[in-house]
Amino acid sequence: MFAQVVLPVPIDKPFTYSVPAELRAKLSPGARVRVPFGKSVRVGYCVGFSEATGLTGVKDIKEILDAPPLVDEQFLRLARWVADYYVCSWGQALEMAIPAPVRSETTRRTEVEGIELAVSQAEAQRLMREEGGLTGKQKAVLAVFSEVAPDSSVGSHGSQCGSDAGVGVAVGQIARMGPNVRLLAELSRTLGVSTSPVRRLVEKGILRSVSVPVVRDPFADLRVPPQKAPVPTSDQQNALNLINGLKPGEPGTVLIHGVTGSGKTEIYIRAIEKVVSEGKQAIVLVPEVALTPQMVTRFRARFGRVAVFHSYMTEAQRHGEWMRIRDDAVDVVIGARSAVFAPTRRLGLIVVDEEHESSYKADSSPRYNARDVAVVRGRMEGAIVLLGSATPSLESHHNWLTGKYHRIFLPTRIEDRPLPPVEIIDMSRELTGKGPFPIISRQLELRVREALRGDGRVILFLNRRGFFTMCVCGRCGYVARCKRCQIALTYHKQYGKGLCHYCGEQQALPARCPECAFPQMRQRGTGTEKVQEEAARLFGECVAARVDSDSMKSGKAYRKVLTEFVEGDVDMLVGTQVIAKGLDIPDVTLVGIVSGDTCLLLKDFRCAERTLQLIMQVAGRSGRGPKGGRVVVQTYNPQHYAIRAAATHDYDGFAEHELSLRREFGFPPFGRLVRIVVQGKRIPEVRAHAEDLVARLKRFCDNLGVKCGEGGRRPANLEVLGPAPAPIERKMDKYRWHILLRSPDSALLHDAVRSLGNLLLSRRTVSVAVDVDPVSML
């Protein structure tokens, strides 16, 4: 017998290995194997078998690492699709989808003793009825494992252990075990007996002792108050009727377009309740790790078996949670982007909350989009997919318009609370000609004071970290940049240095211009540090906390600040996009957007869409309680159509206008894009390789007789733009050139990229990255 094995190398084909006789009964698709590869030994994935091969000198598999297999065949199929669509090898896709702590052989594990039935249910029940065989205590223990168990919830598998966890599992730990396993210590405690009756049943061969891995609960300190399920509104009930009306086993994607505060999360929960009641599982994706605690709180209040998965957990936690999911010990998985690959075996529903968020797109190869992977996975496994947003991506909106998706529209907030009015402040009118550019306008200052006097909470939003964002020479215009990147250094007052937001390099900023020796370097731009300082100067009586990646180093720190804000110990939050999503705090009566222009300045065709989404999402944090609320947007572009549409909460009007522009120029969703980035240490080599790629693409078009264009208002069958320096030409000591492929035909795009063959492989002097459906052009 021969095994087909894929390896995490950029060669997209399986390699054939012979399976030694002693391993044949143990090997299944989805298991990892250790195999000789060249002069080394590598770990690969078995993806199938063949009984004959025309090859000679086939090498043997050396070792099987997983029994049972680490992943199932559905997981292998999904990874195969990711490899095909995002242009990588099958082995690379599997290596990405399976977390490193799960693949690691050094991840530390803690285990306790568990007990499971070693005989059939029928035999167990016969022994319980038999007179004179077992003692009363032994029968009580055995009853727990039988189909007529008086308390089948004893030691329920995968449960979170609280303060009454008992002997064997510490407070804040989760036991990872199968559905028929009970913890020995918990059995003894619950039944009020010693371990002796259990041991005697093990000795008799009726029960079996097994090792149960345990892992620390990543949210052990999270308070989960009891919650009563609210009565659905008519809009929510109509949404649930549509979702529940989808035919069982028939995949369907539903876009839930609901204004902020319209109750989308309750729809998710009720749809999941139905799925779980049918014996299936659900995956819930959130765009930011910071949102995970809020989701966990709500979901744990309604579901017992919840797993959490994201990259900020420890290696042991990630390993433990992933294995709990694989072992069928959870009903609901909550996590960020990578949770779309959670190894559920009975998937019935996937929720993608805030589906428009660019954070669902991976920034390293393979550059998958978790939202799109979720849709494909739902189709493969017959699961329903819910895409929720107050500001859907134009791609999802277009898929509804063309009949590919169902749509549910929730036009009103819970309890018919109105959407907050939005004031637009033209910051050019705030310029007096004297002093620095204003940070907080007179109108925003007035609104903040009103909100604080009314005992309301305030959010000031600016999507820029640091104190000031640029250090410029007042005479020659020199800009202090990162030594490794073509990026202006951002001054961070808490570090006392300039910081590069791409590579993390810290540098002291010059007091004198290095170019012309002018003694006055000027500071330009504003970050969240400066806004917090200005808020302290203007509103000294209020307590303001900053929420960004500099101040929130852990999920625990974020939860602490959020709790203080909810309870009134903090009056104001100053933050970046972390506070733009998901916060549902009734006492927030004012949201001030310090700059509505940050996204408009990007060299990206999606800049208007992102501006609208960001303003509407941040605005949605205001007015969710009985006090109502308002929003103030400061901008130097008050007439821009994206800002005007956001101010009137007119998503549909914006979408109609923006889609007409996209259609005219062939941009998504009317055309598909692939971006190829070439980078290396020397510009001539980077440019030469990029030009080689373009030359081969043009030969591909010539060979197929495909019309190949080079730019214009209406794309040809395949349009090749570039090569040209990337907008950020140098990053982390490497120069970057890019090529953009555009076509209405996705299959043609993929064929064109595959035609590049070995030119896509990284070399000693240059590397190549392929980004299918890019969300950033920088």
Short mmCIF file of C-alpha atoms in Angstrom, two decimals, residues 26 60 73 88 201 342 349-351 407-408 460 557 568 627 658 713 742:
data_model
loop_
_atom_site.label_atom_id
_atom_site.label_comp_id
_atom_site.label_asym_id
_atom_site.label_seq_id
_atom_site.Cartn_x
_atom_site.Cartn_y
_atom_site.Cartn_z
CA LYS A 26 -2.93 2.61 11.96
CA ASP A 60 8.96 4.21 3.53
CA GLU A 73 -11.50 14.29 5.28
CA CYS A 88 -0.36 27.81 -2.41
CA LEU A 201 -15.32 -1.82 38.66
CA ALA A 342 -12.05 24.87 13.90
CA LEU A 349 -23.98 27.04 11.36
CA ILE A 350 -21.23 29.62 10.87
CA VAL A 351 -21.69 33.23 12.00
CA ARG A 407 -30.91 39.09 2.94
CA ILE A 408 -32.52 40.04 6.23
CA LEU A 460 -13.56 59.87 21.35
CA ALA A 557 -6.40 44.83 30.58
CA GLY A 568 -18.93 54.56 35.72
CA LYS A 627 -30.81 58.68 27.50
CA GLU A 658 -20.17 53.50 -5.18
CA ARG A 713 -11.68 52.55 -17.90
CA ARG A 742 -7.76 42.43 -13.10
#
